[in-house]
Amino acid sequence: MRDRRARFTITAAVLVAAAAPGLAAAQQPDSAAPSDTVIPLRPLVVSAFPLPLSLAAAPVAASFVDGIRATRARAGVGLGGVLERIPGVQVDNRHNDALDERIAVRGFGARSQFGVRGLAVVVDGVPATMPDGQTALSHLDPNAVRWLEAVRGPASTLVGNAGGGALIIATAPAKEGLSARVLGGADGFLRLEAEAARRVGGALVSGRLARRRTDGFRDHADADKTWASAHVEAPVGEGRLRVAVHGVDYDALNPGSLSDSLRLADPGAAFSRNVDQGTGEEARQAQVGARWTGPGAGAEWDAAAWLLGRDVDNPIPVAVVDLSRVASGARVRHRRVGGPVGWAVGVDLASQWDDRRNFTNEDGAAGDLTLDQNERVTQVAPLAQLALGFDRLSVTAAARWDAVRFSVDDRLVPSGGAPESGARTMSAFSPAIGALWRPGSGAAAFANLSTSFETPTTSELANQPDGSGGFNPDLAPQRTVGIEAGVRAREATYRWEVVAFHARVSEALIPFEAESGRTFFRNAGRARHAGLELAAGATVRDRVEVRAAWSWTRAEFRDFTLDGEDLRGNRLPGVTPHRVEAAASIAGAAGFAEVELRYRSRAAANDDNTAFWPAYVLVDVRAEGPAWRVGGTALRAQAGLLNLADADYVASIVPNAFGGRFFEPGPGRTWYAG
């Protein structure tokens, strides 16, 4: 581990220096505006489509979250506070920065051991999902989210290589001003952040810097994370150019998962082998993306390009993984928006280069070299969409063809052996069709049939149970066909929706852990995801807001034999069948207060369904005081109390963990203030 205390002190000084001029003599009214100032809401447009459609015409289950409201008075430790209010979305906060949160939609993504799987994620107009389907969201500061769009259901037709859906996230400030924030709390938690935006000519330029560190409530769980980002939005030609840069530098220890007996004896303990082997992750990532939209050739153009670099030093119990990644991509859309007939055509191009080396783990230090290979992934995906709008009926159809080529160059050739190099190409045609009917009562009914295609990632392909190099030749892509139908209504003071879905999955990708502690993947024959999602919200007298969401997801094997045992009908591990999120808040000149309740039902922890993730209920409260002014600067106090009832619960599990070490405990009652 690096000297985190010294790094934190340096960053704190930079943050204070950046914020001090504005806090001492802020002259712009926007910079001192109270947080309950009315901000115009963005139009509800489903932008995940190649052809953006208004929510009133989109025949899919889509949700929108105002990030400014969703992150108000929160500590900024994860995306759960933003995402869990969306029905069908499950966020497992592992309280482990070496692994990040696990995000699943309708059960897709629950298998992820690190990062995000099963979802396609776009941040500020460019992909955060790599060509192999892996998403690392460590570069996204949760408190920076301005708005978020979530499309649930098979999403390959929309954005490619995803089975559960798509997340579209924006972080750029909407207005000029400067703000700074300081928070402290339990377990050595400390967070500093500063953000500034200024209009220069016709361009809006902004920057953000944030730092968070914690000792963790468990042993061997220290984490120190720094985010930096910048945005520029300006008119170029007849259109607009948006440029975003995101970077992160973090160092986090990994306490590992526990058996039920170890968890009950001491939920704050770390797994002893993780401590002995110095498990954790040290990483740096930077991504720059540019997007231009504007008229041309009688229609509209939407073009984007991006470049990413990532370096990871990752000691795990059985090895030390050294990964360097460079990725890039471009996309072009040509479309006609509006009118009774809309259309879009385009192509996505992306490449990914991984330099992967594995060493034996010698008490946390790299030992003998056991794997040394170059991995490359290239993706080509042409796509098209057609939308027809009538008086009360909207119909849309889309298709996408993905070709993803994986190649590996094995540089560690055993004596007298041959290099285990080679290539695999995985491709699929993904069509979708849907319709939406507006009967005239303010409600809309919709239904769709869609498909998805999800490849194994380079990490999943490279981790072979026999320890050999190259890629696993037996691991196949996962394919899904899904249907959904629903009814929704949205008015000024209330909103509600009811959605039912059913998805059939073939060659489902399932993780399992070997005795060594290493995670590998295999294909199940078939699986089924089905369920029901209900959500409602209302605003009373412009100050009181209530919301509730209930999700029922039944994810089970339909054709899977393991070691001679038929597992048909067993639940997929990690997918909680019932989830409830409910909250009530009040906001006004006197401040802001919210109480939030979350319930998770019992869930399977392994394929055999012999171990289970216990059910739990959590209650959180958070508040923000009224503004008081010092010159032109507004100051507010914030505080939160999490797990109010001090419940003993499991925050996350490791599906199919070896030795029954499924459980990652959650903290008891904790607090923060600032």
XYZ file of C-alpha atoms in Angstrom:
674
model
C 0.000 0.000 0.000
C 1.200 3.503 -0.758
C 1.370 6.275 1.826
C -2.323 7.170 1.663
C -2.181 9.681 4.518
C 0.368 11.854 2.726
C -1.567 11.643 -0.555
C -4.775 12.568 1.233
C -3.183 15.613 2.851
C -1.930 16.848 -0.515
C -5.339 16.422 -2.135
C -7.051 18.142 0.798
C -4.794 21.151 0.333
C -5.585 21.253 -3.395
C -9.325 21.062 -2.712
C -9.226 23.818 -0.124
C -7.122 26.022 -2.383
C -9.516 25.450 -5.277
C -12.609 26.202 -3.225
C -11.382 29.010 -1.010
C -11.635 31.922 -3.489
C -15.230 31.130 -4.326
C -16.242 30.459 -0.732
C -14.654 33.655 0.479
C -16.063 36.010 -2.146
C -18.604 34.335 -4.377
C -20.258 37.041 -6.470
C -22.314 34.955 -8.891
C -25.881 34.330 -7.758
C -25.821 30.766 -9.109
C -22.884 29.799 -6.916
C -24.832 30.673 -3.778
C -28.209 29.370 -4.811
C -29.890 27.153 -2.183
C -30.231 23.525 -3.126
C -34.019 23.774 -3.298
C -33.795 26.295 -6.159
C -36.021 25.172 -9.029
C -33.900 23.662 -11.792
C -35.585 22.866 -15.130
C -35.883 19.101 -15.590
C -34.396 17.545 -18.716
C -36.957 16.199 -21.176
C -37.708 12.514 -20.589
C -36.080 11.081 -23.701
C -34.894 7.476 -23.928
C -31.461 8.223 -25.343
C -30.210 4.622 -25.158
C -31.888 4.003 -28.515
C -29.984 4.727 -31.749
C -33.012 6.947 -32.432
C -33.882 8.814 -29.204
C -37.577 8.552 -28.337
C -39.652 10.447 -25.824
C -40.876 8.340 -22.925
C -44.402 8.845 -24.284
C -43.433 6.870 -27.407
C -40.830 4.389 -26.091
C -42.192 0.821 -25.805
C -39.722 -0.239 -23.107
C -39.422 -0.191 -19.324
C -37.366 2.956 -18.731
C -36.727 5.021 -15.615
C -35.193 8.430 -15.046
C -33.510 9.676 -11.881
C -32.689 13.285 -11.049
C -29.207 12.807 -9.642
C -29.154 16.160 -7.820
C -32.143 15.100 -5.722
C -31.068 11.466 -5.421
C -27.620 12.336 -4.017
C -28.796 15.091 -1.696
C -27.331 14.702 1.810
C -25.797 11.329 0.906
C -22.251 10.363 1.778
C -21.299 9.442 -1.787
C -20.072 5.917 -1.068
C -21.872 4.204 -3.942
C -24.507 4.307 -6.659
C -27.064 2.403 -4.577
C -28.862 5.536 -3.464
C -29.403 6.530 -7.085
C -30.168 3.123 -8.598
C -32.098 1.225 -5.940
C -35.147 3.459 -6.349
C -35.565 1.942 -9.841
C -37.706 -1.238 -9.864
C -35.890 -4.320 -11.086
C -32.458 -2.963 -10.143
C -30.425 -4.690 -7.433
C -27.291 -2.998 -6.056
C -25.040 -4.989 -3.731
C -22.744 -2.617 -1.868
C -19.887 -4.917 -0.942
C -18.241 -2.190 1.197
C -15.075 -3.159 -0.627
C -13.469 -0.615 -2.974
C -11.227 -3.322 -4.405
C -14.311 -4.911 -6.007
C -16.862 -2.062 -6.206
C -20.619 -2.528 -6.162
C -22.401 -5.298 -7.995
C -25.308 -3.997 -10.114
C -27.924 -6.363 -11.507
C -31.082 -5.714 -13.510
C -33.728 -8.448 -13.411
C -31.011 -10.838 -12.225
C -28.600 -10.068 -15.075
C -25.249 -9.023 -13.646
C -25.664 -10.796 -10.301
C -22.828 -13.171 -11.252
C -20.199 -10.414 -11.463
C -17.186 -10.933 -9.217
C -15.847 -7.424 -9.851
C -17.019 -4.485 -11.903
C -20.358 -4.521 -13.704
C -21.540 -7.317 -16.017
C -24.725 -7.774 -17.995
C -25.290 -4.043 -18.403
C -24.118 -1.580 -21.011
C -23.123 1.720 -19.421
C -22.602 5.078 -21.125
C -21.140 8.021 -19.162
C -21.283 11.509 -20.642
C -22.017 10.244 -24.125
C -19.262 7.628 -24.457
C -19.163 3.954 -23.404
C -17.871 2.912 -19.998
C -18.409 -0.697 -21.131
C -15.463 -2.263 -22.907
C -15.779 -4.252 -26.163
C -15.621 -7.522 -24.168
C -18.638 -6.462 -22.061
C -16.826 -5.569 -18.827
C -17.582 -2.239 -17.135
C -15.418 -0.651 -14.457
C -17.331 2.205 -12.834
C -14.589 3.065 -10.361
C -13.972 6.291 -12.337
C -17.509 7.523 -11.616
C -17.897 9.597 -8.443
C -21.424 8.790 -7.141
C -21.950 12.386 -6.015
C -21.232 13.638 -9.542
C -24.334 12.050 -11.134
C -26.629 14.768 -12.546
C -29.189 12.483 -14.150
C -29.483 8.815 -14.953
C -31.546 6.852 -17.434
C -32.074 3.099 -17.012
C -33.546 0.787 -19.639
C -34.433 -2.621 -18.232
C -34.470 -5.724 -20.384
C -32.270 -7.178 -23.153
C -30.223 -4.327 -24.562
C -27.992 -5.660 -27.326
C -30.172 -4.000 -29.940
C -29.710 -0.702 -28.133
C -26.054 -0.660 -27.149
C -24.550 -4.137 -27.630
C -23.072 -6.927 -25.481
C -25.554 -6.683 -22.602
C -28.328 -8.918 -21.326
C -29.913 -6.921 -18.527
C -30.242 -3.404 -19.836
C -28.497 -0.084 -20.283
C -27.524 2.784 -17.986
C -27.022 6.259 -19.438
C -25.339 8.620 -16.966
C -24.530 12.330 -17.181
C -22.191 14.129 -14.781
C -21.650 17.587 -16.328
C -22.936 20.542 -14.257
C -26.036 22.219 -15.632
C -25.193 25.724 -14.417
C -22.357 28.003 -13.382
C -21.093 28.224 -9.835
C -18.724 26.747 -7.285
C -19.343 24.323 -4.466
C -17.276 22.438 -1.917
C -18.137 19.699 0.553
C -16.490 18.146 3.592
C -17.839 15.027 5.311
C -16.524 12.838 8.117
C -17.948 9.759 9.738
C -17.570 6.348 11.326
C -14.664 3.992 10.608
C -12.306 6.772 9.589
C -14.536 7.999 6.781
C -13.518 11.343 5.298
C -14.644 12.887 2.030
C -13.615 16.148 0.363
C -14.934 17.453 -2.932
C -14.954 20.675 -4.937
C -16.620 21.568 -8.215
C -16.603 24.699 -10.341
C -18.302 25.667 -13.609
C -17.895 28.854 -15.597
C -19.072 30.095 -18.953
C -16.235 31.200 -21.228
C -17.618 32.812 -24.358
C -20.157 30.340 -25.673
C -18.613 27.376 -23.829
C -19.479 25.974 -20.401
C -16.279 24.726 -18.746
C -16.314 22.748 -15.505
C -14.010 20.717 -13.306
C -14.422 18.443 -10.330
C -12.025 16.937 -7.787
C -13.007 14.583 -4.963
C -11.238 12.407 -2.428
C -12.629 9.711 -0.134
C -10.841 7.508 2.341
C -11.986 5.011 4.954
C -10.520 2.472 7.335
C -13.508 0.212 6.623
C -15.668 -1.434 9.257
C -13.883 -4.747 8.591
C -10.242 -5.591 9.093
C -8.007 -5.296 6.022
C -10.494 -2.946 4.317
C -8.694 0.414 4.089
C -9.443 2.371 0.921
C -8.296 5.679 -0.529
C -9.827 6.987 -3.747
C -9.374 10.177 -5.774
C -11.567 11.266 -8.691
C -10.919 14.049 -11.159
C -13.082 15.127 -14.096
C -13.500 17.991 -16.536
C -16.168 18.942 -19.081
C -16.399 21.367 -21.957
C -19.597 22.017 -23.906
C -19.535 24.503 -26.766
C -21.189 25.257 -30.110
C -19.160 23.941 -33.051
C -20.467 24.535 -36.546
C -24.230 24.148 -36.503
C -24.110 21.636 -33.654
C -22.685 21.182 -30.170
C -19.478 19.528 -29.045
C -19.182 17.925 -25.618
C -15.825 16.764 -24.268
C -15.493 14.872 -20.974
C -12.423 13.612 -19.134
C -12.662 11.253 -16.148
C -9.847 9.877 -14.036
C -9.472 7.837 -10.855
C -6.585 6.702 -8.686
C -7.323 4.300 -5.842
C -5.699 1.859 -3.454
C -7.978 -0.557 -1.597
C -7.518 -3.690 0.488
C -9.819 -6.684 0.059
C -10.997 -8.429 3.277
C -12.627 -11.302 1.347
C -15.792 -13.213 2.090
C -16.594 -15.289 5.173
C -18.356 -18.519 6.005
C -21.551 -18.285 8.030
C -19.791 -19.366 11.221
C -16.984 -16.813 10.797
C -19.501 -14.082 9.970
C -21.575 -14.763 13.069
C -18.474 -14.911 15.276
C -17.077 -11.585 14.026
C -18.645 -9.765 11.050
C -15.806 -7.232 11.129
C -13.119 -9.858 10.563
C -11.249 -10.421 7.326
C -10.584 -13.841 5.863
C -7.177 -14.812 7.229
C -5.739 -15.884 3.883
C -6.607 -12.518 2.343
C -4.660 -10.801 5.099
C -1.675 -13.151 4.736
C -1.598 -12.698 0.964
C -2.109 -8.915 1.026
C -5.159 -8.988 -1.256
C -6.387 -5.724 -2.682
C -6.340 -3.572 -5.778
C -4.319 -0.548 -6.778
C -5.464 1.042 -10.025
C -5.377 4.135 -12.173
C -7.793 4.855 -15.008
C -8.309 7.786 -17.348
C -10.858 8.177 -20.135
C -11.480 11.018 -22.551
C -14.472 11.214 -24.866
C -15.852 13.699 -27.359
C -19.340 13.811 -28.842
C -20.749 16.100 -31.534
C -24.395 16.392 -32.519
C -25.746 18.570 -35.273
C -27.590 18.737 -38.583
C -26.289 17.413 -41.881
C -27.415 15.723 -45.107
C -31.059 16.536 -44.400
C -31.060 14.815 -41.001
C -29.074 14.760 -37.728
C -25.589 13.435 -37.029
C -24.405 12.056 -33.686
C -20.716 11.113 -33.642
C -18.476 10.202 -30.715
C -14.953 8.938 -30.087
C -13.176 7.856 -26.906
C -9.854 6.638 -25.522
C -9.195 4.833 -22.227
C -6.148 3.719 -20.296
C -6.185 1.528 -17.178
C -3.445 -0.040 -15.023
C -4.266 -2.550 -12.284
C -2.099 -4.250 -9.651
C -4.375 -6.864 -8.090
C -3.067 -9.364 -5.507
C -5.637 -12.146 -4.988
C -5.098 -15.150 -2.712
C -3.629 -17.374 -5.405
C -1.872 -14.843 -7.651
C -0.823 -11.278 -8.301
C -2.519 -9.959 -11.435
C -0.794 -7.166 -13.355
C -3.045 -5.763 -16.086
C -2.487 -2.822 -18.420
C -5.343 -1.883 -20.750
C -5.750 0.538 -23.613
C -9.143 0.819 -25.304
C -10.646 3.107 -27.893
C -13.750 3.400 -29.992
C -15.962 5.485 -32.205
C -19.618 5.539 -33.142
C -21.680 7.330 -35.743
C -25.459 7.759 -35.940
C -27.361 9.384 -38.827
C -31.021 9.849 -38.009
C -34.241 11.693 -38.595
C -36.002 12.686 -35.391
C -39.620 13.822 -35.189
C -42.568 13.451 -37.502
C -44.610 10.319 -38.125
C -41.580 8.381 -39.398
C -38.218 8.398 -37.658
C -35.166 6.370 -38.530
C -31.552 5.886 -37.534
C -28.596 3.991 -38.986
C -25.130 3.768 -37.565
C -22.107 1.732 -36.626
C -20.092 1.130 -33.452
C -16.373 0.366 -33.595
C -14.177 -0.478 -30.611
C -10.845 -2.071 -29.753
C -9.300 -3.228 -26.513
C -5.677 -4.195 -25.843
C -4.830 -5.991 -22.578
C -1.319 -6.791 -21.426
C -1.890 -9.444 -18.740
C 0.704 -10.973 -16.462
C 0.035 -13.255 -13.496
C 2.558 -14.073 -10.784
C 2.451 -16.380 -7.810
C 1.444 -14.542 -4.643
C 4.308 -14.632 -2.157
C 2.732 -13.065 0.931
C 1.435 -10.149 -1.111
C 4.500 -9.782 -3.341
C 4.804 -10.950 -6.932
C 6.679 -14.235 -7.251
C 7.209 -16.461 -10.275
C 5.614 -15.482 -13.570
C 2.783 -17.925 -14.412
C 0.938 -16.138 -17.233
C 2.196 -13.614 -19.766
C -0.005 -12.778 -22.733
C -1.338 -10.000 -24.937
C -5.095 -10.003 -25.474
C -6.978 -8.007 -28.079
C -10.689 -7.521 -28.611
C -12.240 -5.791 -31.618
C -15.916 -5.044 -32.072
C -17.840 -4.046 -35.185
C -21.574 -3.444 -34.943
C -23.797 -1.896 -37.629
C -27.329 -1.047 -36.474
C -30.634 0.430 -37.626
C -33.911 1.552 -36.080
C -37.296 2.588 -37.475
C -40.048 4.338 -35.511
C -43.614 4.970 -36.686
C -45.853 7.396 -34.812
C -49.628 7.563 -35.172
C -52.317 9.383 -33.201
C -52.201 7.077 -30.176
C -49.943 4.269 -31.353
C -46.155 4.147 -31.654
C -44.258 1.238 -33.184
C -40.493 0.799 -33.249
C -38.237 -1.889 -34.676
C -34.462 -2.175 -34.427
C -31.692 -4.568 -35.360
C -27.992 -4.810 -34.611
C -25.274 -7.198 -35.706
C -22.301 -7.620 -33.366
C -19.031 -9.284 -34.289
C -16.536 -9.479 -31.413
C -13.141 -11.002 -32.134
C -10.906 -12.157 -29.272
C -7.251 -12.925 -29.951
C -4.447 -13.864 -27.591
C -0.684 -13.955 -27.985
C 0.847 -16.254 -25.368
C 4.368 -15.067 -24.477
C 5.067 -17.651 -21.771
C 5.991 -20.786 -23.702
C 6.907 -23.827 -21.571
C 10.132 -25.644 -22.334
C 9.533 -27.952 -25.284
C 5.939 -26.728 -25.610
C 4.032 -24.517 -28.000
C 2.468 -21.084 -27.376
C -1.218 -21.229 -26.455
C -2.173 -18.408 -28.792
C -5.229 -18.189 -30.960
C -8.397 -16.309 -31.771
C -12.154 -16.642 -31.384
C -14.939 -14.649 -33.027
C -18.358 -14.415 -31.385
C -21.185 -12.826 -33.342
C -24.940 -12.427 -33.198
C -27.845 -10.702 -34.919
C -30.081 -8.978 -32.344
C -33.519 -7.760 -33.490
C -36.247 -6.102 -31.420
C -39.763 -4.801 -31.952
C -42.183 -2.973 -29.681
C -45.392 -0.981 -29.588
C -46.937 1.588 -27.257
C -50.624 2.562 -27.001
C -51.935 5.752 -25.373
C -55.659 5.379 -24.600
C -56.018 9.087 -23.772
C -56.293 8.864 -19.982
C -52.699 9.910 -19.294
C -51.542 6.305 -19.136
C -49.664 4.286 -21.745
C -49.503 0.536 -22.329
C -46.506 -1.030 -24.050
C -45.052 -4.390 -25.032
C -41.869 -5.508 -26.750
C -39.864 -8.508 -27.901
C -36.087 -8.076 -27.732
C -32.868 -10.057 -27.851
C -29.391 -9.794 -26.384
C -25.896 -11.132 -26.883
C -23.293 -11.221 -24.108
C -19.730 -12.460 -24.578
C -17.416 -13.670 -21.821
C -14.890 -11.008 -20.834
C -11.155 -11.357 -21.415
C -10.704 -12.059 -17.679
C -13.333 -14.812 -17.775
C -11.772 -16.344 -20.884
C -8.198 -16.112 -19.567
C -8.938 -17.714 -16.187
C -8.799 -21.408 -17.099
C -9.277 -24.031 -14.364
C -6.249 -26.017 -15.610
C -4.027 -22.926 -15.309
C -3.035 -22.910 -18.970
C -2.563 -19.785 -21.066
C -4.644 -18.616 -23.985
C -8.436 -18.428 -23.862
C -10.921 -20.999 -22.608
C -12.148 -22.706 -25.815
C -15.272 -24.091 -24.106
C -16.750 -20.853 -22.741
C -19.530 -19.646 -25.052
C -21.452 -16.340 -25.234
C -24.759 -16.001 -23.426
C -27.872 -15.249 -25.495
C -31.263 -13.995 -24.341
C -34.732 -13.568 -25.815
C -37.073 -11.478 -23.700
C -40.610 -10.167 -23.721
C -42.154 -7.532 -21.481
C -45.437 -5.690 -21.143
C -46.419 -2.835 -18.915
C -48.553 0.181 -18.140
C -47.279 3.513 -16.852
C -48.506 7.033 -16.143
C -46.617 10.213 -15.346
C -48.180 13.509 -14.368
C -46.909 16.623 -12.600
C -47.628 15.324 -9.080
C -47.599 11.525 -9.424
C -46.175 8.625 -11.414
C -46.626 4.875 -11.423
C -45.789 1.838 -13.497
C -46.455 -1.905 -13.608
C -44.239 -4.138 -15.761
C -44.141 -7.916 -16.262
C -41.243 -9.633 -18.033
C -39.991 -13.039 -19.127
C -36.544 -13.837 -20.560
C -35.093 -17.129 -21.786
C -31.315 -17.441 -21.542
C -29.184 -20.020 -23.326
C -25.546 -20.776 -22.421
C -25.914 -18.773 -19.195
C -22.512 -17.706 -17.817
C -22.154 -18.947 -14.216
C -19.202 -18.312 -11.840
C -17.650 -20.871 -9.513
C -14.725 -20.669 -7.135
C -11.911 -23.235 -6.945
C -10.154 -24.340 -3.770
C -7.360 -21.907 -4.613
C -9.804 -18.998 -4.221
C -9.760 -18.170 -7.938
C -13.062 -17.600 -9.736
C -13.768 -19.358 -13.029
C -16.810 -19.487 -15.326
C -18.882 -22.156 -17.034
C -22.003 -22.256 -19.187
C -25.319 -23.562 -17.923
C -27.659 -24.989 -20.561
C -30.654 -22.689 -20.141
C -32.043 -20.298 -17.551
C -35.216 -18.279 -17.129
C -35.702 -14.789 -15.685
C -39.302 -13.736 -15.035
C -40.954 -11.277 -12.741
C -43.063 -8.265 -11.927
C -42.071 -4.665 -11.147
C -44.252 -2.038 -9.460
C -43.286 1.545 -8.684
C -45.168 4.660 -7.596
C -44.338 8.141 -6.415
C -46.151 11.339 -5.530
C -45.381 14.924 -4.598
C -47.590 16.623 -2.020
C -47.723 20.431 -1.840
C -44.407 20.687 -3.707
C -42.458 19.795 -0.548
C -43.283 16.257 0.510
C -42.301 13.392 -1.768
C -43.065 9.715 -1.246
C -41.981 6.795 -3.402
C -42.009 3.006 -3.307
C -40.846 0.209 -5.590
C -41.350 -3.541 -5.340
C -39.569 -6.022 -7.561
C -40.186 -9.748 -7.848
C -37.601 -11.652 -9.872
C -37.614 -15.399 -10.360
C -34.324 -16.419 -11.958
C -33.857 -20.176 -12.218
C -32.049 -22.871 -14.155
C -34.125 -24.648 -16.792
C -31.459 -26.998 -18.137
C -28.274 -27.427 -16.095
C -26.518 -30.589 -14.984
C -23.491 -30.236 -12.700
C -21.381 -33.214 -11.586
C -24.211 -35.535 -12.550
C -26.848 -33.618 -10.556
C -29.858 -32.125 -12.332
C -30.278 -28.530 -11.106
C -33.406 -27.750 -13.114
C -35.670 -25.433 -11.095
C -32.903 -24.205 -8.781
C -32.607 -20.462 -8.234
C -29.672 -18.580 -9.744
C -27.347 -17.543 -6.916
C -27.154 -13.906 -5.930
C -30.594 -12.872 -7.234
C -32.929 -11.739 -4.444
C -36.512 -12.678 -5.425
C -38.223 -9.816 -3.551
C -36.914 -6.286 -3.099
C -38.661 -3.240 -1.675
C -37.379 0.338 -1.590
C -39.533 3.042 -0.028
C -38.819 6.581 1.116
C -40.468 9.772 2.284
C -38.791 13.173 2.194
C -39.583 16.792 2.885
C -37.704 19.763 1.425
C -38.048 23.497 1.765
C -36.427 26.631 3.106
C -35.953 24.896 6.465
C -33.840 22.185 4.870
C -34.286 18.600 3.785
C -34.967 15.313 5.558
C -35.515 11.781 4.271
C -36.172 8.358 5.734
C -35.534 5.353 3.498
C -36.358 1.664 3.923
C -34.889 -1.262 1.977
C -35.926 -4.902 2.187
C -34.270 -7.927 0.583
C -35.713 -11.436 0.741
C -33.653 -14.600 1.178
C -31.646 -15.633 -1.899
C -29.632 -18.638 -3.004
C -25.870 -18.434 -2.546
C -24.861 -21.425 -4.696
C -26.078 -23.417 -7.693
C -27.113 -26.342 -5.460
C -29.360 -24.022 -3.407
C -27.972 -25.517 -0.204
C -26.806 -22.152 1.176
C -28.770 -18.923 1.322
C -28.263 -15.180 1.617
C -30.344 -14.146 4.685
C -33.186 -11.638 4.296
C -32.782 -8.206 5.874
C -34.390 -4.803 6.407
C -32.415 -1.554 6.609
C -33.608 1.922 7.577
C -31.534 5.044 6.841
C -32.186 8.677 7.698
C -30.416 11.752 6.317
C -30.924 15.483 6.635
C -29.650 18.835 5.429
C -30.117 22.033 7.399
C -31.269 25.443 6.196
C -28.840 27.689 4.364
C -27.032 30.439 6.183
C -25.013 32.988 4.302
C -21.544 34.383 4.728
C -21.261 37.176 2.204
C -22.428 35.710 -1.083
C -21.831 32.103 -0.018
C -24.495 29.685 1.183
C -23.468 27.118 3.811
C -25.443 24.033 4.814
C -24.930 21.278 7.357
C -25.563 17.647 6.379
C -25.751 14.414 8.372
C -26.903 10.842 8.000
C -27.512 7.790 10.159
C -27.342 4.483 8.282
C -28.753 1.149 9.448
C -30.726 2.939 12.128
C -31.820 -0.298 13.848
C -28.228 -1.654 13.899
C -29.318 -4.760 12.000
C -26.870 -7.642 11.573
C -27.000 -8.367 7.850
C -25.100 -9.677 4.825
C -24.580 -6.889 2.284
C -23.452 -9.123 -0.575
C -22.452 -12.671 -1.414
C -19.861 -14.419 -3.569
C -21.863 -16.925 -5.658
C -20.546 -20.502 -5.483
C -17.637 -19.538 -3.212
C -15.352 -22.404 -2.185
C -15.579 -23.658 1.402
C -18.922 -21.971 2.066
C -17.330 -18.507 2.192
C -20.305 -16.869 0.511
C -20.932 -13.927 2.799
C -19.741 -10.295 2.779
C -21.121 -8.653 5.943
C -22.578 -5.171 6.058
C -21.769 -2.558 8.718
C -23.893 -1.912 11.777
C -25.182 1.527 12.668
C -22.902 4.160 11.126
C -22.975 7.929 10.744
C -21.550 10.797 8.759
C -21.778 14.575 9.049
C -20.302 17.661 7.435
